[in-house]
Tab-separated table of C-alpha atoms in Angstrom:
chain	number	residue	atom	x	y	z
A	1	UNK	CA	-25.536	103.713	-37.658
A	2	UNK	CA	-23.293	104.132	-40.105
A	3	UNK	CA	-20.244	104.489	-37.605
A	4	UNK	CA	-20.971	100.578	-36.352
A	5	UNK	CA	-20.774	98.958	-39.552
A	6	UNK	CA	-17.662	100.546	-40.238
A	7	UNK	CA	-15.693	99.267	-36.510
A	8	UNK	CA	-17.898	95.952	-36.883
A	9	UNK	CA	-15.772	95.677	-40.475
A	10	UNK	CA	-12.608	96.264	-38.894
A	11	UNK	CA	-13.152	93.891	-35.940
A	12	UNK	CA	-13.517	90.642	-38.924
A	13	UNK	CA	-10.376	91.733	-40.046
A	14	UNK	CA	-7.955	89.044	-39.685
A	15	UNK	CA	-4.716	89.812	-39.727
A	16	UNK	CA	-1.837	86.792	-41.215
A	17	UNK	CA	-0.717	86.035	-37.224
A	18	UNK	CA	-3.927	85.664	-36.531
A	19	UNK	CA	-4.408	83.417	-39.265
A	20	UNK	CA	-1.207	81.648	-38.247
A	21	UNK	CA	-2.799	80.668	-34.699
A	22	UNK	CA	-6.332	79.694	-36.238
A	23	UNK	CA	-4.504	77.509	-38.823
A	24	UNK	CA	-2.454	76.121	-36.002
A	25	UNK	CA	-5.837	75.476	-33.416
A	26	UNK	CA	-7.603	73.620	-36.433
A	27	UNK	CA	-4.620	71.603	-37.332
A	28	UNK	CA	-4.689	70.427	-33.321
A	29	UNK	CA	-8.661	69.683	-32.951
A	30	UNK	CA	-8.361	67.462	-36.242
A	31	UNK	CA	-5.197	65.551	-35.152
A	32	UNK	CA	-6.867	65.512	-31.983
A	33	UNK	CA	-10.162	63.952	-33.490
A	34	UNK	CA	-8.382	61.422	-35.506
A	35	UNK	CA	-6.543	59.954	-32.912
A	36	UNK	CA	-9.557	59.753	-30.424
A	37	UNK	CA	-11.815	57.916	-33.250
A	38	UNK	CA	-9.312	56.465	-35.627
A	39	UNK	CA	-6.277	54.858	-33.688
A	40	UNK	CA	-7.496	52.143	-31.607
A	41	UNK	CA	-4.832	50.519	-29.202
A	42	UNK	CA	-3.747	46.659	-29.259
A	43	UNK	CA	-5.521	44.641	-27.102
A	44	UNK	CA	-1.853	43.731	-25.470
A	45	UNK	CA	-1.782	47.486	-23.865
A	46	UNK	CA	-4.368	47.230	-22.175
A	47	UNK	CA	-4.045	43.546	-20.436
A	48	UNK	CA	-1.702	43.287	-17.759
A	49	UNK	CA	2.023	41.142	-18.391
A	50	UNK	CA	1.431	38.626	-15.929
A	51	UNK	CA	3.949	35.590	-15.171
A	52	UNK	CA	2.458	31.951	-14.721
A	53	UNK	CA	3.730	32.436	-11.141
A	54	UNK	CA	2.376	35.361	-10.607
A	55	UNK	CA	-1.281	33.818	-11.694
A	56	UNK	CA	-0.870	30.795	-9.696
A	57	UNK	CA	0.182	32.802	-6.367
A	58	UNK	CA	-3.091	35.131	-7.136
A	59	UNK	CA	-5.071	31.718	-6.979
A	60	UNK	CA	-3.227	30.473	-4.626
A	61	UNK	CA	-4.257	33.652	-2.385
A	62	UNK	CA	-7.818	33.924	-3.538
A	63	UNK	CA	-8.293	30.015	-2.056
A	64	UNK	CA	-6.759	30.724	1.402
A	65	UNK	CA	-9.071	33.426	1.603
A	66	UNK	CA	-12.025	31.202	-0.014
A	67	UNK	CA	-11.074	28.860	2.730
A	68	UNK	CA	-10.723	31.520	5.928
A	69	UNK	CA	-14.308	32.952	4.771
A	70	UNK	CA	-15.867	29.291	5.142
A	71	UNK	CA	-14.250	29.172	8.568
A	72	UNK	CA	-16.330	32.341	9.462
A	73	UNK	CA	-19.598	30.797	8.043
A	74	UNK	CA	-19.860	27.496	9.260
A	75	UNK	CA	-18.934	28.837	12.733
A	76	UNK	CA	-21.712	31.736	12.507
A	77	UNK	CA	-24.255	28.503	11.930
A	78	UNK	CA	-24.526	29.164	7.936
A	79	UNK	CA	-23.422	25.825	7.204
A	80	UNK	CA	-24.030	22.479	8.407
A	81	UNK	CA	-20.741	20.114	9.447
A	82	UNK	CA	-20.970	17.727	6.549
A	83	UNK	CA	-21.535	20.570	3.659
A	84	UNK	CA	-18.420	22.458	5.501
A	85	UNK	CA	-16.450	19.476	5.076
A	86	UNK	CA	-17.204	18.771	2.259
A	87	UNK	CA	-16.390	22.545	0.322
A	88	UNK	CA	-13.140	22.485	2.899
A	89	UNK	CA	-12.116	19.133	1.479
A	90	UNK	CA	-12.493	20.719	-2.530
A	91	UNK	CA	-10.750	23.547	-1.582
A	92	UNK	CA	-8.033	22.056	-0.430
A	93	UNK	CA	-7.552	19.467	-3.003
A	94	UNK	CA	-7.200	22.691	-5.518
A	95	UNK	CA	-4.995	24.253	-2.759
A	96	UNK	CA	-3.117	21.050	-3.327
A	97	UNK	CA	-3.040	21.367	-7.192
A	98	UNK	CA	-2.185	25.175	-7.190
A	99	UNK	CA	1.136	24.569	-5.218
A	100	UNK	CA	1.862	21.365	-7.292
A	101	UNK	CA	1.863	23.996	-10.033
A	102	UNK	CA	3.590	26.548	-8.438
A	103	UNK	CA	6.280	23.742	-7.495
A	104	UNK	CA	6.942	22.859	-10.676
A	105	UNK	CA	7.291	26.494	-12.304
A	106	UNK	CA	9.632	27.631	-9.647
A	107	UNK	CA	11.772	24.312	-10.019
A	108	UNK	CA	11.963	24.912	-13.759
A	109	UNK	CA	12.808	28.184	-13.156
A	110	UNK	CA	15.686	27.206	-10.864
A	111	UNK	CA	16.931	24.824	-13.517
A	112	UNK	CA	17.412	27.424	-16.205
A	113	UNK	CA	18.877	29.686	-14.011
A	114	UNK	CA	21.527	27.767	-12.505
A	115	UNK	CA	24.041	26.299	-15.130
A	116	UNK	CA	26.688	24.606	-14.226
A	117	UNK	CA	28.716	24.570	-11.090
A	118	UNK	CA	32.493	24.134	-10.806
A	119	UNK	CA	33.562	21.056	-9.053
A	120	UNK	CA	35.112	21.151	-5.629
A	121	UNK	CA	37.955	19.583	-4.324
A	122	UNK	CA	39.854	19.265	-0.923
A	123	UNK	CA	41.822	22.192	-2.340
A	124	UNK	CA	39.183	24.681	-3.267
A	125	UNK	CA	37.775	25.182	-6.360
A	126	UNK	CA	38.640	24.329	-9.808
């Protein structure tokens, strides 16, 4: 009996490169738990950067297909003529709005990005 207290001593022994890698593992799992619980991330990172354009196309998209699914459904029966026309006729007046909007950014963005232009003559260029 004797003989296994002795080895089970030995075993606990720690020796300083041990200690080294311990030291080095506990350092990791408390960075590791301060980050996870402690450093929260701006809302920013996590939305999408999205243009004004790129929203207005997305709508733009989502109405066309708002409009080619009440196609389907009034010609499988689920709506009657004058409820189609009338859910066609709003969706198109926001169609109509959307590409107003998308008109307008795309011209602005036109205007800032073409500066001035040399004039022209019969001989070329100035």
């Amino acid at each position: 009996m004797a003989g296994v207290f002795i080895n089970l001593a030995a075993a606990v022994v720690i020796t300083s490169a041990d200690g080294a890698v311990l030291g080095a593992c506990l350092a990791l799992a408390a960075a590791t738990l301060l980050f996870i619980f402690y450093i929260q991330p701006d809302a920013s990172d996590l939305a999408p950067h999205r243009s004004k354009l790129d929203q207005l196309m997305e709508r733009r998209d989502t109405i066309y297909d708002n409009l080619r699914d009440l196609r389907f459904e009034f010609r499988s029966g689920k709506y009657s003529e004058g409820d189609f026309d009338a859910m066609k006729t709003s969706l198109e007046n926001e169609a109509a709005l959307v590409l107003t909007e998308i008109d307008q950014v795309t011209e602005s963005q036109v205007r800032r990005a073409r500066g001035v232009r040399p004039v022209e003559t019969e001989r070329g260029p100035r």
